Short mmCIF file of C-alpha atoms and ligand atoms in Angstrom, two decimals:
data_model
loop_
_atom_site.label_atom_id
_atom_site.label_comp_id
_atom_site.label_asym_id
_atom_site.label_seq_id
_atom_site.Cartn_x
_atom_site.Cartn_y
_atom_site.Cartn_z
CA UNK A 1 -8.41 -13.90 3.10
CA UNK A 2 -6.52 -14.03 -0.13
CA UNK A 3 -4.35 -10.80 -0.73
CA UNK A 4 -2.79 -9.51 -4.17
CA UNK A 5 0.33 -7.27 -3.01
CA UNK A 6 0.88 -5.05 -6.57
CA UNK A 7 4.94 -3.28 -6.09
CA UNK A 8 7.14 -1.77 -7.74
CA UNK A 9 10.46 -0.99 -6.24
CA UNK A 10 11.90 -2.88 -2.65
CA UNK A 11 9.17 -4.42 -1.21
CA UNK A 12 9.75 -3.96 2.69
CA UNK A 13 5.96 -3.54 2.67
CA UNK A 14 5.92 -7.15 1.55
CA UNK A 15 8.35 -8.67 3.65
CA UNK A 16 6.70 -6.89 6.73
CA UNK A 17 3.29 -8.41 5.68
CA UNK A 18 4.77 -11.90 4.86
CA UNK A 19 6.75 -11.72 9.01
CA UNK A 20 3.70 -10.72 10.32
CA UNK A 21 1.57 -14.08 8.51
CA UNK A 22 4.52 -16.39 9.53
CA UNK A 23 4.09 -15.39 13.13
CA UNK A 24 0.51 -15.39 13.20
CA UNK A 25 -0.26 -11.80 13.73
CA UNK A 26 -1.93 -11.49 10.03
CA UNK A 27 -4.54 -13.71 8.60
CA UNK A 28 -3.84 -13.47 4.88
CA UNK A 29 -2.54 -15.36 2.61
CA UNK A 30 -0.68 -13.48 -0.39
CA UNK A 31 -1.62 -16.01 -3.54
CA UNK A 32 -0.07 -13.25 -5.85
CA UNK A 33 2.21 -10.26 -6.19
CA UNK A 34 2.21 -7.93 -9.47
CA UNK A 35 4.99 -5.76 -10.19
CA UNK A 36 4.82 -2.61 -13.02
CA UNK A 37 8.78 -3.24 -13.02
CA UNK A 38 10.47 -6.84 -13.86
CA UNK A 39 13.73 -5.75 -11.71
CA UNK A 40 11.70 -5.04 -8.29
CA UNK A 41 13.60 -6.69 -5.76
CA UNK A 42 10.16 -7.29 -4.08
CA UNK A 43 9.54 -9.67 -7.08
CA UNK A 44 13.02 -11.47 -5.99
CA UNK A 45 11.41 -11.96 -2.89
CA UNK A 46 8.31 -13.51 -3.48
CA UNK A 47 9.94 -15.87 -5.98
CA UNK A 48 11.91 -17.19 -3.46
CA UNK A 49 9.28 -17.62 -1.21
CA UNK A 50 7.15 -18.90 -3.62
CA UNK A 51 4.65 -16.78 -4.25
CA UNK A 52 3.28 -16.29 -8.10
CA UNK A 53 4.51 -13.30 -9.76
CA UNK A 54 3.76 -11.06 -12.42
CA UNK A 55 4.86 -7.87 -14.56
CA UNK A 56 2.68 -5.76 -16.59
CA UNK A 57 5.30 -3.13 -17.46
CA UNK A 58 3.90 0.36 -18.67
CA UNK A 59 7.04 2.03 -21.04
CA UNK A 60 6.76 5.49 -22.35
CA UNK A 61 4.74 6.14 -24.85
CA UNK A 62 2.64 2.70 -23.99
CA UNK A 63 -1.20 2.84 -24.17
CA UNK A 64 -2.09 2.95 -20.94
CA UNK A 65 -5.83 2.04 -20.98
CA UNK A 66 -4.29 -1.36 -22.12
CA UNK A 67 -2.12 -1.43 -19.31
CA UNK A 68 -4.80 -0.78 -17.12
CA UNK A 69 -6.77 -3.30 -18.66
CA UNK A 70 -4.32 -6.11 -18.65
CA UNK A 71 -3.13 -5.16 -15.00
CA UNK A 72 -6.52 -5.75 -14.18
CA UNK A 73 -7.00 -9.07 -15.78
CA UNK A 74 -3.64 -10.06 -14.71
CA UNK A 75 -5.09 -9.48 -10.40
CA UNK A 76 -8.55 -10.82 -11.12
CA UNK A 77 -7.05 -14.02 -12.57
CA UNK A 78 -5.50 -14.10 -9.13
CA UNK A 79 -9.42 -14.15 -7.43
CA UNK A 80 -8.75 -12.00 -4.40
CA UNK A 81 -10.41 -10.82 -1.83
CA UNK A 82 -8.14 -7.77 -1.13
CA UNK A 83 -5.81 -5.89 -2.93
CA UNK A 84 -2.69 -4.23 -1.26
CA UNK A 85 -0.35 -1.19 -3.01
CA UNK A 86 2.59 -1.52 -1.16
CA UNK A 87 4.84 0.66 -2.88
CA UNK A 88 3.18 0.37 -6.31
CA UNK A 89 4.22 3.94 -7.51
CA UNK A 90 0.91 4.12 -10.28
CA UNK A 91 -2.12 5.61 -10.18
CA UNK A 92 -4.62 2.77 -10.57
CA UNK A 93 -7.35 2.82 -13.90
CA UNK A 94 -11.28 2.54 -13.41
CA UNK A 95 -10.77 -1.14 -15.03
CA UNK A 96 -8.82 -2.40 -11.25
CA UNK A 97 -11.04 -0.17 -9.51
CA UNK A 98 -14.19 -1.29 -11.64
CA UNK A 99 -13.95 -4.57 -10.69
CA UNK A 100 -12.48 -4.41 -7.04
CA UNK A 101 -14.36 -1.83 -5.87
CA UNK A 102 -13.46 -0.52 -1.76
CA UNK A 103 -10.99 -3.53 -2.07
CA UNK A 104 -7.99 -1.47 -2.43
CA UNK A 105 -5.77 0.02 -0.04
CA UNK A 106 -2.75 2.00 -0.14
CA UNK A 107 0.12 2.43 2.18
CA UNK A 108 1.27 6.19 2.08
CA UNK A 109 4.68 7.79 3.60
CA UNK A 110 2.78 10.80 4.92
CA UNK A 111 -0.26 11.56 7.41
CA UNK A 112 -2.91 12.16 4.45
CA UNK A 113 -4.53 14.07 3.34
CA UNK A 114 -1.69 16.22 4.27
CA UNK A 115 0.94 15.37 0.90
CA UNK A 116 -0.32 13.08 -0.88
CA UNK A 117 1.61 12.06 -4.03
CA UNK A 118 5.06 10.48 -4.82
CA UNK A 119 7.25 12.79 -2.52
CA UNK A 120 5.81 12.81 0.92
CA UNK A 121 8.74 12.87 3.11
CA UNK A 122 10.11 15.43 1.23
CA UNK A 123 6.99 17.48 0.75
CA UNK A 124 6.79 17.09 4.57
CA UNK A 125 10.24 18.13 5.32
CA UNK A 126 9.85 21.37 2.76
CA UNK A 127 6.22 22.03 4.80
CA UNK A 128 7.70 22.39 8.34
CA UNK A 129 5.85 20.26 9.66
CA UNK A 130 7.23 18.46 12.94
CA UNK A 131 5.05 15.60 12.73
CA UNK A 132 4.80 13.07 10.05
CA UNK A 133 4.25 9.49 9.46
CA UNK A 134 1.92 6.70 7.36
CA UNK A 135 -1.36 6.29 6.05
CA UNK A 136 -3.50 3.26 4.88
CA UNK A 137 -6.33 4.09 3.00
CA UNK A 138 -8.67 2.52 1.02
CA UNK A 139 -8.04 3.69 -3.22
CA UNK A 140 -10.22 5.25 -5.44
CA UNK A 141 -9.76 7.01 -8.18
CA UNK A 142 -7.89 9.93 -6.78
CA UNK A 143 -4.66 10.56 -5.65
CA UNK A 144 -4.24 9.31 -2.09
CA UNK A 145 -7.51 10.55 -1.59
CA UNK A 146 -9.49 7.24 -0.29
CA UNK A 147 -10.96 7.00 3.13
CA UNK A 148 -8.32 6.73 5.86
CA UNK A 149 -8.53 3.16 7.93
CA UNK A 150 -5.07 3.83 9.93
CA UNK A 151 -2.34 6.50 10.63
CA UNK A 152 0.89 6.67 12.28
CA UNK A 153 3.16 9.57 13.36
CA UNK A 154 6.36 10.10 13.83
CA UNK A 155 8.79 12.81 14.85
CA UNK A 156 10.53 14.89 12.41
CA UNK A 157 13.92 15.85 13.46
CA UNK A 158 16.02 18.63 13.14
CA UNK A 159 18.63 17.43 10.64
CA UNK A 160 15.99 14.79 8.67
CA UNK A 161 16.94 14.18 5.16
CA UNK A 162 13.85 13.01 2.86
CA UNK A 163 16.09 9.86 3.38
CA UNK A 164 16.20 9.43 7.35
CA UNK A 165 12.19 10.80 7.44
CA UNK A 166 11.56 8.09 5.24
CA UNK A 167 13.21 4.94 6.77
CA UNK A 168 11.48 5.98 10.70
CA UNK A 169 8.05 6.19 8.65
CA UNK A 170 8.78 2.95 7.15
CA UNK A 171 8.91 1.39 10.63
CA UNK A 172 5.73 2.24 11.24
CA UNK A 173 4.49 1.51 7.73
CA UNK A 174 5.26 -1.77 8.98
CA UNK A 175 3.96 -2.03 11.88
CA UNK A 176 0.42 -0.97 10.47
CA UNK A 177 -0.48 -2.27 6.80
CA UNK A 178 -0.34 -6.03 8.16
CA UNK A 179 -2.38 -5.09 11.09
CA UNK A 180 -5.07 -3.29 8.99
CA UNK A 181 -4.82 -6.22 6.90
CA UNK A 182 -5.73 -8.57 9.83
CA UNK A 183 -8.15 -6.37 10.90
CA UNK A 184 -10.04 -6.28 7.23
CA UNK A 185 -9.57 -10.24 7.48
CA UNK A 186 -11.67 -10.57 10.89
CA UNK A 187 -13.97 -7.69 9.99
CA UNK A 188 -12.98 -5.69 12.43
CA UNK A 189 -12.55 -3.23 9.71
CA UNK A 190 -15.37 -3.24 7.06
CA UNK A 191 -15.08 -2.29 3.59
CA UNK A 192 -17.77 -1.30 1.78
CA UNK A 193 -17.88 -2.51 -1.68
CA UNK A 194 -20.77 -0.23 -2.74
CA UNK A 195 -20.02 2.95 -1.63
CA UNK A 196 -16.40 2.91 -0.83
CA UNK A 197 -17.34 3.99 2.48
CA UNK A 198 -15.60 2.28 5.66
CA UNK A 199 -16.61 1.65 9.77
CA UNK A 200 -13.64 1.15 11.52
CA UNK A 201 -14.96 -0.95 14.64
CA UNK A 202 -12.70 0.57 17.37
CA UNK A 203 -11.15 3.53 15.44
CA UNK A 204 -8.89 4.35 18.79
CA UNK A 205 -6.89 0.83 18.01
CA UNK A 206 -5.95 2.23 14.35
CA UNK A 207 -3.88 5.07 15.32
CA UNK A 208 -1.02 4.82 16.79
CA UNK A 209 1.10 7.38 18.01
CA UNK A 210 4.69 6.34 19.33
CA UNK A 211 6.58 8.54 22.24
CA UNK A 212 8.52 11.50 20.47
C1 GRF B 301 6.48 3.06 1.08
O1 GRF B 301 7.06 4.08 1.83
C2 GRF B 301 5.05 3.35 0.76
O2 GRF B 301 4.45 4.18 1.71
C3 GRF B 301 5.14 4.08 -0.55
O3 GRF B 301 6.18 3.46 -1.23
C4 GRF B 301 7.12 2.92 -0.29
C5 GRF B 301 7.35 1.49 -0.68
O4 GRF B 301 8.36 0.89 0.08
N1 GRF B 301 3.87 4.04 -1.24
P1 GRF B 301 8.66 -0.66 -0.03
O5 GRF B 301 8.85 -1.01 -1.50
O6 GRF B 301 7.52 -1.41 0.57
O7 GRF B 301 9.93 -0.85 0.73
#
């Protein structure tokens, strides 16, 4: 299965999917990774590994149906059969999700559809909540609104920082994107194209919950 990984900032999302092909656990290959940002260290690292890169920047004050035309062009040239946000901090156009449709998905620092958006350890922290953790979902044209295909939680502690919440998430961010990735690639998990919809085969197997 041929996997587009679109970024924007570090790219631990990437690495963690790129560990998990090298030792067999994922069965993707990434043929391209897109960046909205030309400094994204997760650009750095696919070059060196390399894997073809682009950057479709979007600047203030840029017209961004033409971003969102281009960024699309730019991923189909690629011809995948999944795309991946990992860390891509836009909200995708109906021109990506036009012509990849229920072959998104998103990884997301909070148990959705509890805080979605771009602050969700902090939104967590500031909600009281003593449970957090990840979400991969397939996109559509909301918000981190997509069907879920696999959660995580962790345990929020007493002195967290949106910081510290953050990096224990991220463990388990990595931990279950390549996973759900493997499991789209042997149709375990089955995306719909037409309706967006999803049947996770053995929906017990996508959540994991570590010991608090
Ligand atoms: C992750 O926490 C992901 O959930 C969110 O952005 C962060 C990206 O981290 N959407 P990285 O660039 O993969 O390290």
């Amino acid at each position: 299965m041929d996997v587009v990984v679109l970024v924007s900032g570090r790219g631990s999302n990437l690495r963690a999917i790129c560990s998990a092909i090298d030792a067999g656990s994922c069965s993707a290959n990434v043929v391209g990774v897109i960046s909205d940002r030309g400094k994204a260290a997760a650009l750095e690292f696919a070059e060196a590994r390399g894997i073809p890169t682009r950057t479709v920047s979007l600047h203030k004050g840029d017209d961004r149906d033409a971003w969102n035309r281009s960024l699309a062009d730019e991923v189909a040239s690629l011809k995948p059969d999944l795309v991946v946000l990992a860390g891509f901090m836009r909200v995708l156009g109906a021109p990506l999700l036009d012509r990849f449709p229920g072959q998104i998905i998103n990884v997301h620092p909070a148990l959705l559809p509890s805080f979605p958006g771009h602050n969700g350890p902090q939104d967590a922290l500031d909600g009281g909540v003593r449970i957090s953790g990840c979400t991969v979902h397939i996109v559509d044209a909301g918000v981190d609104t997509g069907p879920i295909l696999a959660q995580a939680a962790v345990p929020v502690l007493a002195n967290d920082t949106a910081e510290t919440l953050h990096a224990r998430i991220q463990i388990q961010e990595h931990q279950i994107l390549p996973r759900v990735i493997h499991q789209i690639a042997i149709g375990a998990i089955t995306l719909d194209p037409l309706t967006v919809s999803t049947s996770v085969a053995d929906p017990a197997r996508s959540l994991s919950v570590p010991d608090v």
